[in-house]
Short mmCIF file of C-alpha atoms in Angstrom, two decimals:
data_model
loop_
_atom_site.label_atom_id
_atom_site.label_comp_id
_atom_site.label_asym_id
_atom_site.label_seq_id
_atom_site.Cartn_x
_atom_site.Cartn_y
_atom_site.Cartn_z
CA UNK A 149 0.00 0.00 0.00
CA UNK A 150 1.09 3.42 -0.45
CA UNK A 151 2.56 5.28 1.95
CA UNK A 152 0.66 8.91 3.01
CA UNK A 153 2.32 12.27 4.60
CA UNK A 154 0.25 14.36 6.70
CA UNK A 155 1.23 17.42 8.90
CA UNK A 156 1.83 16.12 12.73
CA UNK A 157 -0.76 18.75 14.04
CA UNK A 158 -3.21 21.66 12.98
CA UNK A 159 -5.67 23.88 14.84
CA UNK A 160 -9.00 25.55 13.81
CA UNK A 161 -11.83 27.75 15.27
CA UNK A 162 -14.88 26.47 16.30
CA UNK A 163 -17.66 26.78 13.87
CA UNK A 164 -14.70 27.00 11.10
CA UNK A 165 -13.90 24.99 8.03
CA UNK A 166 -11.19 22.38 9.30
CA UNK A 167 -8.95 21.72 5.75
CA UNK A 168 -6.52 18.58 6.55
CA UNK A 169 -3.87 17.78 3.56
CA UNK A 170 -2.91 14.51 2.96
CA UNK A 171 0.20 13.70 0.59
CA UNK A 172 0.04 9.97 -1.54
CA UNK A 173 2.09 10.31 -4.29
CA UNK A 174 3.12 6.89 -4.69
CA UNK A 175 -0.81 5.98 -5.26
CA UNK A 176 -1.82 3.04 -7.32
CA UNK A 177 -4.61 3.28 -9.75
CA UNK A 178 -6.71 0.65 -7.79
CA UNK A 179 -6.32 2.18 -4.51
CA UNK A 180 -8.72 4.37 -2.24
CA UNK A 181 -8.00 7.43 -0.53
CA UNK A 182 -9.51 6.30 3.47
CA UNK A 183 -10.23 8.77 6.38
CA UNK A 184 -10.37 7.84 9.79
CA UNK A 185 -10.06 9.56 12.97
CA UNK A 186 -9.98 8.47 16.35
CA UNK A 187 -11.31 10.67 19.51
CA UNK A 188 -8.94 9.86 22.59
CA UNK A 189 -9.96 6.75 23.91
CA UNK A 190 -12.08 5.69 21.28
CA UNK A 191 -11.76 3.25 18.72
CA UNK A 192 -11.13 4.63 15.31
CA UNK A 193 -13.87 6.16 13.44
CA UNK A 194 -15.00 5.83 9.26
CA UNK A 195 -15.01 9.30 8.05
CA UNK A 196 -14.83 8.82 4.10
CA UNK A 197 -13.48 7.39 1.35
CA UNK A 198 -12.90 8.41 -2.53
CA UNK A 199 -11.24 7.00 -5.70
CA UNK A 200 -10.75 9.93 -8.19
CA UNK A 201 -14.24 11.74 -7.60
CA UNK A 202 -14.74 14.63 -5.15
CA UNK A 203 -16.96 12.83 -2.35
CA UNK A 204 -19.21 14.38 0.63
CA UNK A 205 -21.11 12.54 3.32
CA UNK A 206 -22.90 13.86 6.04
CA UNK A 207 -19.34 14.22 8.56
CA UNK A 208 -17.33 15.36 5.40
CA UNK A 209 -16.11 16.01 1.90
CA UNK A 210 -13.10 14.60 0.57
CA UNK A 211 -11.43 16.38 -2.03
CA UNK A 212 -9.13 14.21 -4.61
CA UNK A 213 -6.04 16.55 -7.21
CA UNK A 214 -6.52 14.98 -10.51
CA UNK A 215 -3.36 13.08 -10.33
CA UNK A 216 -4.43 11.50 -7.16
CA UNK A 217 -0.96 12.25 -5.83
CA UNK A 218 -2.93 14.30 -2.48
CA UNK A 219 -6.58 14.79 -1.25
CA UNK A 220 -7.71 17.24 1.49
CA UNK A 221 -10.30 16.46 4.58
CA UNK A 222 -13.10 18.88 4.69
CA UNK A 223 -14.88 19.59 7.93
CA UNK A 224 -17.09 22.26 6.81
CA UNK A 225 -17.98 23.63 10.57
CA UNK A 226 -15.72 22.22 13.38
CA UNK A 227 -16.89 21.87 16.84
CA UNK A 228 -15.30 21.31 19.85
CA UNK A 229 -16.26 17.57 19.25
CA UNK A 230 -14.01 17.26 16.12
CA UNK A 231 -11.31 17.52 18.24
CA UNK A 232 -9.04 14.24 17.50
CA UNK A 233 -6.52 12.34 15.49
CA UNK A 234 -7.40 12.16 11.57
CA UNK A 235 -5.93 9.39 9.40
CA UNK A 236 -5.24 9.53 5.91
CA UNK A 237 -4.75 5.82 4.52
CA UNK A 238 -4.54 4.67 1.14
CA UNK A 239 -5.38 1.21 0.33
CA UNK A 240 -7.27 -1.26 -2.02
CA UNK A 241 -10.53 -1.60 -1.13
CA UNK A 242 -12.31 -4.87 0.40
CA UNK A 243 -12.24 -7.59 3.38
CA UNK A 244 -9.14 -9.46 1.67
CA UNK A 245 -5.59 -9.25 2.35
CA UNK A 246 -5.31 -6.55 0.26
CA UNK A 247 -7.38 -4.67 1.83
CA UNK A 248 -5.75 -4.46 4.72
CA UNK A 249 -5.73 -0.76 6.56
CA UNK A 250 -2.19 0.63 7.64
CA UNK A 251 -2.32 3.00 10.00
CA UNK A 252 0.19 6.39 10.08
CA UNK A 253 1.05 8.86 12.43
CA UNK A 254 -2.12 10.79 11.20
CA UNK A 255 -2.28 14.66 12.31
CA UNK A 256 -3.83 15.74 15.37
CA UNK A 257 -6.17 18.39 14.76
CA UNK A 258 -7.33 20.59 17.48
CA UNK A 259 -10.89 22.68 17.16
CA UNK A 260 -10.18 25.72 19.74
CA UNK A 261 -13.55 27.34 21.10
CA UNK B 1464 -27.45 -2.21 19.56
CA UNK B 1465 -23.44 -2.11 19.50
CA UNK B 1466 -22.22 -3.02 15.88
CA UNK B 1467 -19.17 -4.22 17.05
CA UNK B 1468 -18.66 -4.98 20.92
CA UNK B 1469 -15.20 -6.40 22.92
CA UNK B 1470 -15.18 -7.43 26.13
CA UNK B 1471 -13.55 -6.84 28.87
CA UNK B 1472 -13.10 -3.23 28.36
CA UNK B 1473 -10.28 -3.39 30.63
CA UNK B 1474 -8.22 -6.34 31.58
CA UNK B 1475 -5.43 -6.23 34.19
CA UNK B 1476 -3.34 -9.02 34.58
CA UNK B 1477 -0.13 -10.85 35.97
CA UNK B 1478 2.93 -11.64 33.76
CA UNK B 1479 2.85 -15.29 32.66
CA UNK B 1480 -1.05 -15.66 32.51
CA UNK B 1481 -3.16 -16.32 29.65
CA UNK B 1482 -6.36 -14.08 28.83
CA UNK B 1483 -8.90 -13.99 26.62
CA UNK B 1484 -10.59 -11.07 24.64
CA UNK B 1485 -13.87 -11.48 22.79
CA UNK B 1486 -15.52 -9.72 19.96
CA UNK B 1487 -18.48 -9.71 18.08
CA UNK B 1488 -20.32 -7.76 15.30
CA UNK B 1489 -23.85 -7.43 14.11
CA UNK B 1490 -23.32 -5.68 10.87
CA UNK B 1491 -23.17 -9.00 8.82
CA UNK B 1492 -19.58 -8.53 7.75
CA UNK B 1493 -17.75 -11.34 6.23
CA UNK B 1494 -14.15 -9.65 7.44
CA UNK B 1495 -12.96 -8.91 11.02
CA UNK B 1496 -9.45 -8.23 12.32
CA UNK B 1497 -7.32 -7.06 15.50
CA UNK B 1498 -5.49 -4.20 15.56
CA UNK B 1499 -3.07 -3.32 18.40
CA UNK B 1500 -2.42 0.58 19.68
CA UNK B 1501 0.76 0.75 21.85
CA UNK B 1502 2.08 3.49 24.40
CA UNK B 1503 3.52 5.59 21.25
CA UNK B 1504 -0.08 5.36 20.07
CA UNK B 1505 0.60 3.43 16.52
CA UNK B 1506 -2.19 0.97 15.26
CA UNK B 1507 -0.80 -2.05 13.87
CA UNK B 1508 -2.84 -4.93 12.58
CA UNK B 1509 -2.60 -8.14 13.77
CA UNK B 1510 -4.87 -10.72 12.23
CA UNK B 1511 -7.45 -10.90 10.31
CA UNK B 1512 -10.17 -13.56 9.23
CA UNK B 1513 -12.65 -13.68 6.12
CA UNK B 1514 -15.53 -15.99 6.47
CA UNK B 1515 -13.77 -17.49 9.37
CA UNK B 1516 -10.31 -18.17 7.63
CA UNK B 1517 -7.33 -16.52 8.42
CA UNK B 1518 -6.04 -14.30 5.75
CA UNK B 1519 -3.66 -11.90 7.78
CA UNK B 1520 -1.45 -12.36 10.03
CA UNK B 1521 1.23 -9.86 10.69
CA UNK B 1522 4.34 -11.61 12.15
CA UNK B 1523 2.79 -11.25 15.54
CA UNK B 1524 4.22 -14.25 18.47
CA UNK B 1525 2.32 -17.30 18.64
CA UNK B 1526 1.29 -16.42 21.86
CA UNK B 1527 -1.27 -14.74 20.32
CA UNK B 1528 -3.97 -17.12 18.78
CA UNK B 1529 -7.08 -15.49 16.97
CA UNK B 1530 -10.19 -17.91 16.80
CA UNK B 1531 -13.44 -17.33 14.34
CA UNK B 1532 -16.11 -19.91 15.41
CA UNK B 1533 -18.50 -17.62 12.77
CA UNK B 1534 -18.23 -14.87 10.99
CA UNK B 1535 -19.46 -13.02 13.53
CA UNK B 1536 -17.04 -13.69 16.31
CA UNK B 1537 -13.23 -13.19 16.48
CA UNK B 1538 -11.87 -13.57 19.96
CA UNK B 1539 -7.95 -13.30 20.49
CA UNK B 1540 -6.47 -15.74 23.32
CA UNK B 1541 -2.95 -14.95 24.66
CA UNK B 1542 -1.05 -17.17 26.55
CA UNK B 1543 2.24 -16.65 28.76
CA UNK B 1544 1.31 -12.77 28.75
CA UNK B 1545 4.05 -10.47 28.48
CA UNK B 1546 4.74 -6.41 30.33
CA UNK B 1547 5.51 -5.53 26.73
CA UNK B 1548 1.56 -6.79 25.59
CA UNK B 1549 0.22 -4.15 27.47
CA UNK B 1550 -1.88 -1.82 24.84
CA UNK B 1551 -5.04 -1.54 23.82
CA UNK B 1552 -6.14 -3.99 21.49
CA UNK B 1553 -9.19 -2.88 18.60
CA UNK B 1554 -11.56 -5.58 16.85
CA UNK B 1555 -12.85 -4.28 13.55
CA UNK B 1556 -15.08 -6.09 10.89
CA UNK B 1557 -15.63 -4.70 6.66
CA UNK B 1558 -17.60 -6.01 3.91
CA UNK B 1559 -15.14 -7.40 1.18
CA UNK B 1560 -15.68 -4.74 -1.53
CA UNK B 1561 -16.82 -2.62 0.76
CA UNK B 1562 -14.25 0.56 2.28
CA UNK B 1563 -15.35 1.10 5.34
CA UNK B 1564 -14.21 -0.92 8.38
CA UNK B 1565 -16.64 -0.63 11.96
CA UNK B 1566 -14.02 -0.66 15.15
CA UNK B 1567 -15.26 -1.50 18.20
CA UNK B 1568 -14.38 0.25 21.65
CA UNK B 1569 -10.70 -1.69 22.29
CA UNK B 1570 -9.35 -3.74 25.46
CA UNK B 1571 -7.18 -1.98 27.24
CA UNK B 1572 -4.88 -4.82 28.60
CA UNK B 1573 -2.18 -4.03 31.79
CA UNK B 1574 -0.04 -6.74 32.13
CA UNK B 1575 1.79 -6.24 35.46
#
């Protein structure tokens, strides 16, 4: 699996957009773009996932460069809530072997009130 | 309704014993794994079953012996525990095809 680079930390307001970059230049054409995150204590979380399209759920959008090589994590309005670690993982996607999540340092992202 | 529940929560334990941790999901995924979070706060995988056959498993002692009676259930037994297998220990479960894996709350096992 390729390997991702994200910054170690970032802050943001409360109420703010929270924009977390994610580096993956080393991408394969059959691989996903995940996000996690996991609030302290807590087991780690689905946020979204994307292969090439620009994708939005209800906790996010997740916005792909053409070339795949990074993608950025949009919270549109962070609360105090948001507050936790956020993964960036890319992978294959499925139950097999190869799709098998490997987990970074991810980049701590603290929502100030 | 928990989609995917561990027990204990917590385990504390002497060196040299052999413990048990249980999972179980509802979601009707055909893939479930363990993942391990040390002090440093890294999540490695461990294991991890498809349909009750073992499919990963990441170099980890044999102490450690995952078991799958059904698809549902993946319970991790460790014998001759260790100070150094203190962590917390995650159970997750996907849908082959499917991204998005459910984790449950983790085991956080002190081995003393």
């Amino acid at each position: 699996d390729a390997k991702t680079t994200q910054p170690p930390s970032m802050d943001c307001a409360e109420g703010r957009a929270a924009n977390l970059p994610c580096n993956h230049s080393t991408i394969s054409g059959n691989e996903y773009v995940y996000w996690y995150r996991q609030i302290h204590s807590q087991g780690p979380q689905y946020i979204i996932h994307g292969l090439k399209n620009n994708e939005t759920n209800e906790m996010a959008s997740l916005i792909i460069t053409e070339d795949r090589k990074s993608s950025t994590l949009i919270l549109p309005h962070a609360t105090l809530r948001d507050t936790a670690v956020y993964y960036c993982i890319v992978s294959r996607a499925g139950g097999t072997s190869y799709g098998k999540l490997t987990f970074g340092q991810g980049t701590i992202l603290t929502v100030h009130p | 309704d928990t989609a995917v529940s561990q027990t204990p929560k917590y385990l504390v334990t002497q060196m040299g014993n052999d413990k048990s941790i249980k999972c179980e999901q509802n979601l009707g995924h055909d893939t479930m794994y363990w993942y391990k979070q040390d002090s440093k706060k890294f999540l490695k995988i461990m294991f991890s079953y498809n349909n009750k056959e073992l499919i990963i498993n990441e170099t980890v002692p044999n102490r450690f012996s995952p078991k799958s009676p059904d698809k549902a259930h993946l319970n991790l037994h460790i014998n001759s525990l260790e100070l150094g297998d203190s962590a917390v220990y995650f159970c997750a479960s996907s849908q082959a095809g499917d991204g998005g894996y459910t984790f449950g709350s983790g085991t956080r096992l002190t081995v003393v």
